[in-house]
Coordinates of C-alpha atoms in Angstrom, one line a residue:
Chain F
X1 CA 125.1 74.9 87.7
X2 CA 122.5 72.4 86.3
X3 CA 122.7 71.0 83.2
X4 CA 119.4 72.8 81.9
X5 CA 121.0 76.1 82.7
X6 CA 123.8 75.0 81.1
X7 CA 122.1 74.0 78.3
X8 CA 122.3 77.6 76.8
X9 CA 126.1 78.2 77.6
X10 CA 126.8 75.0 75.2
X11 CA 125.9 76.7 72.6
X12 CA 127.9 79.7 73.5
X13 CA 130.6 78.0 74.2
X14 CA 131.4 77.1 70.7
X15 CA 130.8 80.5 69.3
X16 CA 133.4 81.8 71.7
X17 CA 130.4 84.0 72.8
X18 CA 131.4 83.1 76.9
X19 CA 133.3 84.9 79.4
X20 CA 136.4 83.4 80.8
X21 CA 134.5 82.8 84.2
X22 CA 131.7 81.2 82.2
X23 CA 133.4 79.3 80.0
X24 CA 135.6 77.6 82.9
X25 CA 132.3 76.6 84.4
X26 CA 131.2 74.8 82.0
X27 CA 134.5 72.9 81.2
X28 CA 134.5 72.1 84.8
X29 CA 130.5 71.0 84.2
X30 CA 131.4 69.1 81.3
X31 CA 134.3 67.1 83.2
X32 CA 132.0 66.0 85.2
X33 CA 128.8 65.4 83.1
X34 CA 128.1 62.5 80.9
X35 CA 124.8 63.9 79.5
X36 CA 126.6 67.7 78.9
X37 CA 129.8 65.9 77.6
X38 CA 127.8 64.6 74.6
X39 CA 125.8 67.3 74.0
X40 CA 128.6 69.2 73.4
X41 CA 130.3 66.8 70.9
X42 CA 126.6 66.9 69.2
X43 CA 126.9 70.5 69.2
X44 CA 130.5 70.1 67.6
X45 CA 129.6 67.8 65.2
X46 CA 126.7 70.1 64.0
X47 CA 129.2 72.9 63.1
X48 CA 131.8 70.2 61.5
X49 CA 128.6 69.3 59.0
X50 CA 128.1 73.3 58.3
X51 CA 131.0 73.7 57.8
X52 CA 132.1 70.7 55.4
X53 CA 128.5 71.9 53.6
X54 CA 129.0 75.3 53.1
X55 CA 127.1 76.8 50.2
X56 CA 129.7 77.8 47.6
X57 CA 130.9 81.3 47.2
X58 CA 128.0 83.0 44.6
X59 CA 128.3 82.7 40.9
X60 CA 130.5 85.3 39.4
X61 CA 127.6 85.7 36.7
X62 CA 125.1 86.6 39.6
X63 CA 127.2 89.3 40.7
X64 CA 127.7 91.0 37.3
X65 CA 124.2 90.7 36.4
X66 CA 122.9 92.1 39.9
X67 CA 125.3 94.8 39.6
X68 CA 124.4 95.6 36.1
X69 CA 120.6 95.9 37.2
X70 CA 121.4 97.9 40.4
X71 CA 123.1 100.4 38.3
X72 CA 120.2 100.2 35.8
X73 CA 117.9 100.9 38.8
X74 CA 120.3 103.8 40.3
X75 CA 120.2 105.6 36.5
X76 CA 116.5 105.4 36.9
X77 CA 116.7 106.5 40.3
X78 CA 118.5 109.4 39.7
X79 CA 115.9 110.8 37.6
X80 CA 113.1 110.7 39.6
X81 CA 110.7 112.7 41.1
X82 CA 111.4 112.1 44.3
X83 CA 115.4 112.0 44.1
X84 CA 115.1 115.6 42.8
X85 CA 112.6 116.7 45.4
X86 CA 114.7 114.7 48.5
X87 CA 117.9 116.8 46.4
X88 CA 115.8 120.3 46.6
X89 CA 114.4 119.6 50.0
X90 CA 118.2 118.9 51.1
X91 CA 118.9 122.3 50.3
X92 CA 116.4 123.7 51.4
X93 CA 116.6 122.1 55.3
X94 CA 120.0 123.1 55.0
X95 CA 120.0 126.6 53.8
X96 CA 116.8 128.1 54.2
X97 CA 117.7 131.2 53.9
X98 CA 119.2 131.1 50.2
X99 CA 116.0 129.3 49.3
X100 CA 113.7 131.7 50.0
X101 CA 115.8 134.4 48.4
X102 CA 115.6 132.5 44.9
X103 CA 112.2 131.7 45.4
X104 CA 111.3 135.5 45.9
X105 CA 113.6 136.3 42.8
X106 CA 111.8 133.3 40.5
X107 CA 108.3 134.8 42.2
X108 CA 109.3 138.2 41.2
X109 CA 110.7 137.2 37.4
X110 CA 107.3 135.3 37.0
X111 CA 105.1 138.6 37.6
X112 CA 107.2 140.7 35.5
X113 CA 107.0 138.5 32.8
X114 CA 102.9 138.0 33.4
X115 CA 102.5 141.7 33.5
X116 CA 104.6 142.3 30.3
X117 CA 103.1 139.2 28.3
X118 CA 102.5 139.4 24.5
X119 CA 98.5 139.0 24.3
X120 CA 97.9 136.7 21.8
X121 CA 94.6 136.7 20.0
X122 CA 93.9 136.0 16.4
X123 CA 96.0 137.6 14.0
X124 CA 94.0 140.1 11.6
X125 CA 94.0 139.6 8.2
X126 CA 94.9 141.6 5.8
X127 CA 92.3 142.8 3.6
X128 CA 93.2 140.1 0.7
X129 CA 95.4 137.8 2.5
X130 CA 93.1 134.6 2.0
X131 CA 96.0 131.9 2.1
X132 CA 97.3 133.3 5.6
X133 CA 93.5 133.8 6.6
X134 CA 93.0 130.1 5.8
X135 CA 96.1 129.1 7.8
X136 CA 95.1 131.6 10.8
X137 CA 91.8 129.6 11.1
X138 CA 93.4 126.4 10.8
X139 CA 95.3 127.2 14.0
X140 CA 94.1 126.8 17.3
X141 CA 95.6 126.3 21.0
X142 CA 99.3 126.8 20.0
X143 CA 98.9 124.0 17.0
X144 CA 98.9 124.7 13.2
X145 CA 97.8 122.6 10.3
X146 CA 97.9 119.5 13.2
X147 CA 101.8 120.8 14.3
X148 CA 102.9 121.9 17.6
X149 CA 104.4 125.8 17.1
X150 CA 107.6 125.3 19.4
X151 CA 108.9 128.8 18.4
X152 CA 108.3 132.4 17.0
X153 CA 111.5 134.2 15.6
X154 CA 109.8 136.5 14.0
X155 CA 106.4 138.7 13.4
X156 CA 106.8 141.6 10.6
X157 CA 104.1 143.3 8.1
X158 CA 106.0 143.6 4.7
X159 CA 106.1 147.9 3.9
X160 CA 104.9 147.1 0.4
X161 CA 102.5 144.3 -0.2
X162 CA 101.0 144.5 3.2
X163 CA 101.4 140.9 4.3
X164 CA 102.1 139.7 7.4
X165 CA 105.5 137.6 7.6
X166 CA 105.6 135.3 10.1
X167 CA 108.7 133.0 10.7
X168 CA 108.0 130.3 12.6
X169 CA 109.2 126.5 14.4
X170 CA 106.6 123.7 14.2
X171 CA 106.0 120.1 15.3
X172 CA 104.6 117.7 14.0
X173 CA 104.4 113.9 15.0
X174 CA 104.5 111.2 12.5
X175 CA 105.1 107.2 12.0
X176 CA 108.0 105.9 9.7
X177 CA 107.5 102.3 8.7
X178 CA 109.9 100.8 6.7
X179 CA 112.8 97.8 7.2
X180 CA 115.8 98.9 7.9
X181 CA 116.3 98.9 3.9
X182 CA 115.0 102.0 4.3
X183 CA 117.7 105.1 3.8
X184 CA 114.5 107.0 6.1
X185 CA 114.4 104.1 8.9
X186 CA 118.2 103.6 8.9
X187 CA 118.8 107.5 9.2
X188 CA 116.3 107.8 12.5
X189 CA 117.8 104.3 13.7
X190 CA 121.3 106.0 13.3
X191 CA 120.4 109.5 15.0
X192 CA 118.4 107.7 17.8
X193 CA 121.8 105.4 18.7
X194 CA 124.3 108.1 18.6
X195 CA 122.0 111.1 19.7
X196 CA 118.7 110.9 21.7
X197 CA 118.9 110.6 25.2
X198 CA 116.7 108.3 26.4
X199 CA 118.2 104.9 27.4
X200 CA 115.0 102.9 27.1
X201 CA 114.5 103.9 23.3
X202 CA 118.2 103.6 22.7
X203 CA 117.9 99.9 24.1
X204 CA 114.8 99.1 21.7
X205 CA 116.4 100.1 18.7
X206 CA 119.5 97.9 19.5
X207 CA 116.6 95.1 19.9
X208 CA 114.7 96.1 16.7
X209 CA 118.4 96.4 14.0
X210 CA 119.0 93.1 15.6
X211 CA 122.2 91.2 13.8
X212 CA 120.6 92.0 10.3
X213 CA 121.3 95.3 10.7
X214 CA 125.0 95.5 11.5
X215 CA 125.6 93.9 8.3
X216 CA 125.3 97.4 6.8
X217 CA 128.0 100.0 7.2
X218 CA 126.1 102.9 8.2
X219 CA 124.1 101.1 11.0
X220 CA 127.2 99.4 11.9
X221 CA 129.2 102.0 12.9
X222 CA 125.9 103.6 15.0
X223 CA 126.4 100.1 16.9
X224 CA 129.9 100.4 17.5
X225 CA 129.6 104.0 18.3
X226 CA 127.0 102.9 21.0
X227 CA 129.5 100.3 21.9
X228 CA 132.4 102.5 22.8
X229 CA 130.4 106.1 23.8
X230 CA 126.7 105.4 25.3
X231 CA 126.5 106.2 28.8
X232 CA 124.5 103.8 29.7
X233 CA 126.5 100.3 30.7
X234 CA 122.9 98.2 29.6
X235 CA 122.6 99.8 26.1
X236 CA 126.4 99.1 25.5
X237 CA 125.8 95.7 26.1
X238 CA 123.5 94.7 24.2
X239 CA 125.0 96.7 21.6
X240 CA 128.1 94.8 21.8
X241 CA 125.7 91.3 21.7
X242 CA 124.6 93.2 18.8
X243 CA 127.6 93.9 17.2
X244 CA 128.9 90.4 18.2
X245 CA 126.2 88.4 16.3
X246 CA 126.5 90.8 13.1
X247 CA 128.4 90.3 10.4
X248 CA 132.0 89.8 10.9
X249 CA 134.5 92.9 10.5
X250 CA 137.4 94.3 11.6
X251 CA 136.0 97.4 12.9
X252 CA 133.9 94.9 14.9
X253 CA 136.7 93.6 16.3
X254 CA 138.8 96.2 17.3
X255 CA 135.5 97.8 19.3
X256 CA 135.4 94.2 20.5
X257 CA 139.0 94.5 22.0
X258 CA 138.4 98.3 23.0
X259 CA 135.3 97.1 25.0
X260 CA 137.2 94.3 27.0
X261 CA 140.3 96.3 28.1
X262 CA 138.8 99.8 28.7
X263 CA 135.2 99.8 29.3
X264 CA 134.4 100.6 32.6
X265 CA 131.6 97.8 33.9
X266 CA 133.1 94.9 34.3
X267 CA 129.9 92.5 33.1
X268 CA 130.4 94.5 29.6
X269 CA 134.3 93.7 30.0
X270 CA 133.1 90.3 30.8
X271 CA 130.6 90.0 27.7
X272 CA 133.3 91.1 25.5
X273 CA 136.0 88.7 26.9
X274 CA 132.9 86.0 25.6
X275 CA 132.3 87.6 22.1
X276 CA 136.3 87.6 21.2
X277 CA 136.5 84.2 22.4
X278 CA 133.5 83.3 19.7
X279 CA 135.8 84.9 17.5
X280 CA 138.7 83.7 17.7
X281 CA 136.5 80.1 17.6
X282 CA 134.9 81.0 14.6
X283 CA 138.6 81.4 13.0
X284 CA 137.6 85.1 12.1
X285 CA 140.9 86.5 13.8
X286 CA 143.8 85.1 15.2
X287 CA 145.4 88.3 16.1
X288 CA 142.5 88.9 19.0
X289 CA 144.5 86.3 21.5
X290 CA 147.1 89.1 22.3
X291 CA 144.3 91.0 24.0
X292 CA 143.1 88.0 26.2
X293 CA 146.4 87.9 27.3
X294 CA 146.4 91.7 28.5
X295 CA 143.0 91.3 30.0
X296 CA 144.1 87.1 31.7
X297 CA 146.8 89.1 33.0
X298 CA 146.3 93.1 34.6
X299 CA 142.4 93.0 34.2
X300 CA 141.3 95.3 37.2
X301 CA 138.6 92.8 38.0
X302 CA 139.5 89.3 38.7
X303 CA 135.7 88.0 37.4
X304 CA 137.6 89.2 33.8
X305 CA 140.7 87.9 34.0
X306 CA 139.6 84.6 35.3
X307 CA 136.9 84.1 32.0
X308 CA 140.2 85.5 30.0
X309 CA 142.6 82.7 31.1
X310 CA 140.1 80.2 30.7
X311 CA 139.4 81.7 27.4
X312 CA 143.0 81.4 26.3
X313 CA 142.9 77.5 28.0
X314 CA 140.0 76.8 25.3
X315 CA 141.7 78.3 22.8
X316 CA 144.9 76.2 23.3
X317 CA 147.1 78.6 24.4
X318 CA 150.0 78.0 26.3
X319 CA 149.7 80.2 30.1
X320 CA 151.4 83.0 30.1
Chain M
X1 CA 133.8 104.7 67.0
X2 CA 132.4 102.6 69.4
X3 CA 133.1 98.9 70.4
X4 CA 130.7 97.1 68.2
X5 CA 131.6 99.0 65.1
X6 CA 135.3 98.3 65.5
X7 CA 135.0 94.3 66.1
X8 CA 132.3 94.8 63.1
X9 CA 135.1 97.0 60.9
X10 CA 137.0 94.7 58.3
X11 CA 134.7 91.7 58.6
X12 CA 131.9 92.0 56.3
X13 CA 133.2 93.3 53.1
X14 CA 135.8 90.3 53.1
X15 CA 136.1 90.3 49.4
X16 CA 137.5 93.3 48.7
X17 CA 140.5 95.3 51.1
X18 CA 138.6 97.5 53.4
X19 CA 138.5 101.0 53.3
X20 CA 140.0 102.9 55.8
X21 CA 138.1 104.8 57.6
X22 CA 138.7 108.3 56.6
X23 CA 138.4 107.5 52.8
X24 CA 134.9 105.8 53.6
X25 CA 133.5 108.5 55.4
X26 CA 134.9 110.8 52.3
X27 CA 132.8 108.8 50.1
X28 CA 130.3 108.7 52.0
X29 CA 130.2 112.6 52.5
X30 CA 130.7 112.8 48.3
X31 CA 128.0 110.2 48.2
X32 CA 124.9 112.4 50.3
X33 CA 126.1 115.4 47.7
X34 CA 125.1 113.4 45.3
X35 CA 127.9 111.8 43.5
X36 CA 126.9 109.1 42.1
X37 CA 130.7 107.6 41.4
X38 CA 131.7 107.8 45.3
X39 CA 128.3 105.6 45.8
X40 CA 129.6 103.3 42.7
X41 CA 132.7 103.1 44.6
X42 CA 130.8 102.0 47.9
X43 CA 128.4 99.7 46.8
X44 CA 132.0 97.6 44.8
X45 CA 133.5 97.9 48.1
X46 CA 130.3 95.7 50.4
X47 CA 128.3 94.2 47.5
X48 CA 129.9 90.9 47.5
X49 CA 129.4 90.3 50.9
X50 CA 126.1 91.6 50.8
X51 CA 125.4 89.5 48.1
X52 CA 126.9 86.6 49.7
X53 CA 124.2 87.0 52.6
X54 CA 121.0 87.3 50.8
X55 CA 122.3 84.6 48.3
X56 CA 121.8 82.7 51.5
X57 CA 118.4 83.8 53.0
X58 CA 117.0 83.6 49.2
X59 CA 118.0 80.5 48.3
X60 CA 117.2 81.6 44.6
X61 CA 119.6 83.4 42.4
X62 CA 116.3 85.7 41.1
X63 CA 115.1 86.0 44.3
X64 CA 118.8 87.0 45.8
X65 CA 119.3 89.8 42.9
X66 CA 115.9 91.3 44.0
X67 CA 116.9 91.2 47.4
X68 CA 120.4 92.7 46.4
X69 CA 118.6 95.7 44.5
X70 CA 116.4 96.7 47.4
X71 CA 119.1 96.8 50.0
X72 CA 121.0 99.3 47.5
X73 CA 118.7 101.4 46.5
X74 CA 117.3 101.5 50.3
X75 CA 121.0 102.8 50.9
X76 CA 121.0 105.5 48.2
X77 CA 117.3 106.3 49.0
X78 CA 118.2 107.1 52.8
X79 CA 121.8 107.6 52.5
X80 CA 121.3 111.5 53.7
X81 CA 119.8 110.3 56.8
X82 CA 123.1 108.6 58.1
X83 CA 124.8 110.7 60.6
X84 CA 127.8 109.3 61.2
X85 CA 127.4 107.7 64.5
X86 CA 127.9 104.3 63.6
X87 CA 129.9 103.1 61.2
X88 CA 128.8 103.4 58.0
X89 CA 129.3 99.1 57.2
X90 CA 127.0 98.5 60.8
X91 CA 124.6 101.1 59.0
X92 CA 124.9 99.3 55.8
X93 CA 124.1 95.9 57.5
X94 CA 122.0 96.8 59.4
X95 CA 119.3 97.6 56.2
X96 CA 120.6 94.4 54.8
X97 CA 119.3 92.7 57.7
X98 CA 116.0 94.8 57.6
X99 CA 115.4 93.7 54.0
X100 CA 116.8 89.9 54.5
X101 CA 114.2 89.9 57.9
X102 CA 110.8 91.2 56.1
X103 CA 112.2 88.7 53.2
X104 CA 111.9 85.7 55.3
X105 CA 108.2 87.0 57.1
X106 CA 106.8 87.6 53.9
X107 CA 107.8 83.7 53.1
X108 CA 106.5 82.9 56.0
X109 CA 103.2 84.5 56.0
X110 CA 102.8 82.9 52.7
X111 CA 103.4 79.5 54.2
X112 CA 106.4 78.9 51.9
X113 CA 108.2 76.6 55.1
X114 CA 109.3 74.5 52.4
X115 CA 112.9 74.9 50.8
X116 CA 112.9 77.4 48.0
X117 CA 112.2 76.0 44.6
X118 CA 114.8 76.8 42.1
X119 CA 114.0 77.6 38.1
X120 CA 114.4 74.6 35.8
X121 CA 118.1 74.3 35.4
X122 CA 119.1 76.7 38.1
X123 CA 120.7 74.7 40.7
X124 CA 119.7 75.6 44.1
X125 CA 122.2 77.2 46.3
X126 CA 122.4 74.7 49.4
X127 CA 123.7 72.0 46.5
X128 CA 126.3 73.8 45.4
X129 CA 128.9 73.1 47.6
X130 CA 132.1 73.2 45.8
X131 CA 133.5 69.7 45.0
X132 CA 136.9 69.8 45.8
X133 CA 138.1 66.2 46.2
X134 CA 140.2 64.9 44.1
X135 CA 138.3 61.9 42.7
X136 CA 134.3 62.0 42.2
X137 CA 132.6 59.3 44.3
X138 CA 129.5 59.3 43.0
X139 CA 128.5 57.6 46.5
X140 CA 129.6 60.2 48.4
X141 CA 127.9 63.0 46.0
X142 CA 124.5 61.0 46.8
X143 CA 124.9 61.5 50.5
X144 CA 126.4 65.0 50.1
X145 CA 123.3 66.0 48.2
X146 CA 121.3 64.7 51.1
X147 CA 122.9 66.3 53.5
X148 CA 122.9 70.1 51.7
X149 CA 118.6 69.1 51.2
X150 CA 119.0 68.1 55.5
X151 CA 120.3 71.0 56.1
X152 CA 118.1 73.6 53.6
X153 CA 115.3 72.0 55.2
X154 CA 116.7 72.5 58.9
X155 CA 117.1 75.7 57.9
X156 CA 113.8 77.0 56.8
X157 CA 112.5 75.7 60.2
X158 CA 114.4 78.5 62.0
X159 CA 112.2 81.9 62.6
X160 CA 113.2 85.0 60.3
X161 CA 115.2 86.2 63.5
X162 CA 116.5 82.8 64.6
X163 CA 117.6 82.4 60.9
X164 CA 119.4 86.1 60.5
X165 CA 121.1 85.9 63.9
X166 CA 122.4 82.3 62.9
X167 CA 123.8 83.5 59.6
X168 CA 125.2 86.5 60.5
X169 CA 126.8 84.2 63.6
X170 CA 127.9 81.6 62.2
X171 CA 128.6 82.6 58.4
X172 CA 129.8 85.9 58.9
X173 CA 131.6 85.6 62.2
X174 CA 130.0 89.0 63.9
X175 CA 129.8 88.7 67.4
X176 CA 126.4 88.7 69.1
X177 CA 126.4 92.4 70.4
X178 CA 126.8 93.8 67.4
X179 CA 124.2 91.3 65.6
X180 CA 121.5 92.8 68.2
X181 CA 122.8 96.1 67.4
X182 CA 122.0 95.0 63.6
X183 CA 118.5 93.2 64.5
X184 CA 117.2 96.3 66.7
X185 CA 117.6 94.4 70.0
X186 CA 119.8 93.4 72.6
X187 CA 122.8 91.0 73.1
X188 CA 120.6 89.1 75.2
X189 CA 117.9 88.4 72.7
X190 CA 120.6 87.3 69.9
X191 CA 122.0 84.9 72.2
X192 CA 118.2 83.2 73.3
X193 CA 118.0 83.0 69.2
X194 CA 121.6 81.4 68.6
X195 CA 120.7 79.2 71.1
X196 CA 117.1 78.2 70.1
X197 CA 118.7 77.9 66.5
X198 CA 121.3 75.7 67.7
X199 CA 118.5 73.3 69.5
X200 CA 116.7 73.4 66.3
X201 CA 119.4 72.5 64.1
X202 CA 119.9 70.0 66.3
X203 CA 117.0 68.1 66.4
X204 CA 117.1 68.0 62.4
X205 CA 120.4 67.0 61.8
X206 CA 121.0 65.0 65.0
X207 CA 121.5 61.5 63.3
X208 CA 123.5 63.0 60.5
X209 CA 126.3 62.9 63.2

């Protein structure tokens, strides 16, 4: 074996990557060869270097925060088009047969209902019904007066009079401005946190109340409520930042505590861990170091129980 | 399960206990119907591996999130496709290398040879080599931080492949068959890149020695 075709096995060698044949040739080689003798001490001394420089393991932070925008990024995932198309055409490769039945039935229910269709024109009059003629012209393509009709219940000519009763569900959009002084602003605030379902707008309100606004009671407990009940692991954090930077109560801290020992993303846990610890700084409750001992010592995740016994080592307390 | 999968099986996701086999491929199964928990459950059981590695290639903590998110959602986008006959952590890195190899040609087809720059205040990841001695010599620190910008630099001279076969060598301890398996080629080819990595890294960091 020359030492150029050794050259290769070298390398090899020191990844154990050689055959038992292979590798006795080239300790036999090596015996023998100055030049191959110190190429393989280079070689070794390369892989000391590596491995007394070893990048560190990565920042606990770094994997909380990519695993709080992966699952931000799977929620949004999960709701698009082509997740629910890939879903449906699962299905359908898989069970073609089914498919086609419901497609008939949905085919079939669609021309029913065409056939049988209300035919909607322009409501007549009656002779000297001039407000409900007024409103019949104001209406056109499914709007009235400028709001959507999302709903007819109910359509009935009244025996005596004449006149047509109509009970109806509109729609209309608006803009509310006002500061969150406002009982109008604060109720939609408050409704929006607790109730409407999409995340993004949730996340923007939490942005626009802001600390200012958990200062009052009603908008605090639509933050804490957030805190402790929104599905969506982003919105509760930055509710808790929210709540955190507010005005201090003891609501606050009990959601606080509730957050770090049962939420169930650990960056929120995490985050929580931080706020109690700003606390308990701040003097605003002693009584919060119990919990940083339950979380230093049985938290699932060790990224939250390590932040909680450092925690408690900033605090002054004695390990448990 | 075949031979590279099983040398492959316990390796990777080193941070957490490993699975065993029949609970993966239950999750897995839960995970193409569509629940999204049993994918939760997979993703906690590689990410810190997977993170480990693209921390690595990235160089960047921005950059290495990114790179985290697209090899997940890569997973959950074609997670119906996998059949089963591999095991489903080869599968898994195998996309990680995809998405860690067009990483590194898109650097290079932007010319970006040079070490990655980190943000203000970020510290970039070849300097932060835990500092475990018991005194601070701020001599030694000097030197250290010369040798972690040597050996950046020695690394971003390495080709995309060169560079993923190297890590995943040396870093992650797979054995070269199943890195070829990973790369889409052949034990052969891994070892010509370990090797021509090897002679690079050696020429760079030669006098360090």
């Amino acid at each position: 074996m020359t030492c150029q075709e050794i050259d290769q096995s070298l390398a090899l060698h020191g990844y154990g990557e050689l055959s038992e044949a292979e590798r006795d040739a080239v300790e036999e080689h090596v015996a023998s060869c100055e030049r191959c003798r110190r190429t393989m001490t280079e070689l070794r001394g390369i892989q000391g270097l590596l491995a007394q420089h070893s990048p560190a393991s990565p920042p606990p932070d770094l994997l909380v925060r990519s695993r709080l925008r992966l699952e931000e990024a799977l929620d949004r995932e999960q709701m698009s088009w082509r997740t629910l198309f890939r879903s449906w055409f699962g299905v359908a490769t898989a069970h073609p047969a089914r498919v086609m039945s419901a497609l008939t039935l949905v085919a079939f229910g669609f021309s029913v209902g065409w056939l049988l269709r209300p035919r909607v024109g322009p409501v007549p009059a009656a002779p000297g019904a001039s407000s409900t003629g007024a409103a019949a012209a104001a209406m056109t393509g499914g709007t009235l007066g400028g709001a959507r009709i999302s709903s007819i219940s109910q359509v009935a000519p009244d025996p005596e009079t004449g006149q047509l009763h109509i009970t109806l569900n509109a729609e209309k959009g608006m803009t509310l401005e006002g500061s969150l002084d406002d009982p109008q602003v604060r109720q939609v605030l408050v409704y929006t946190l607790k109730s409407y379902d999409n995340p993004g707008i949730r996340l923007d309100t939490l942005n626009a109340i802001g600390s200012d606004g958990g200062g009052d009671p009603v908008v605090r407990d639509a933050l804490l409520y957030a805190l402790e009940h929104d599905n969506n692991a982003g919105v509760r954090l930055q509710a808790l930042h929210t709540a955190a930077k507010s005005k201090w109560a003891p609501e606050t801290a009990q959601a606080l505590v509730e957050a770090a020992e049962k939420d169930s993303n650990a960056g929120v846990r995490g985050a929580a861990v931080d706020a109690l610890v700003q606390q308990v700084s701040a003097g605003h409750d002693q009584d919060l170091v119990p919990a940083l001992e339950r979380l230093a010592e049985s938290d699932s995740d060790r990224y939250v129980r390590l932040k909680s016994q450092t925690a408690l080592q900033q605090l002054g307390q004695p390990p448990f | 399960m075949d031979g590279a999968c099983l040398e492959l099986a316990g390796k990777i996701p080193a941070d957490g206990s490993p699975l065993a086999g029949a609970e993966e491929t239950a999750l897995v199964r839960q995970a193409q119907g569509g629940d999204r928990a049993a994918f939760d459950s997979l993703v906690r059981q590689y990410d810190q591996g997977v993170l480990r590695l693209v921390l690595r290639v990235a160089g960047t903590s921005d950059e290495a999130s990114d790179l985290f998110q697209e090899v997940f959602l890569k997973v959950y986008r074609s997670l119906s496709h996998f059949r089963f006959e591999s095991r489903f952590s080869t599968w898994l890195y195998r996309v990680v290398t995809n998405v860690c190899l067009d990483h590194l040609r898109r650097k290079q087809t932007r010319h970006e040879v040079q070490a990655p720059v980190a943000e203000e205040g970020e510290p970039e990841y070849f300097h932060t080599v835990a500092d475990d001695r018991p005194s601070f010599d701020p001599e030694r620190a000097l030197q250290s931080r010369e040798i972690a910008r040597r050996l950046e630099r020695a690394m971003v001279r390495l080709s995309p492949r060169e560079r993923m076969v190297f890590e995943l060598r040396h870093y992650e301890g797979l054995k070269l068959r199943v890195i070829g398996e990973m790369c889409g080629t052949s034990e052969e080819t891994a070892k010509n890149c370990l090797f021509r990595a090897t002679q690079k890294l050696r020429t760079e960091l030669g006098d360090l020695i």
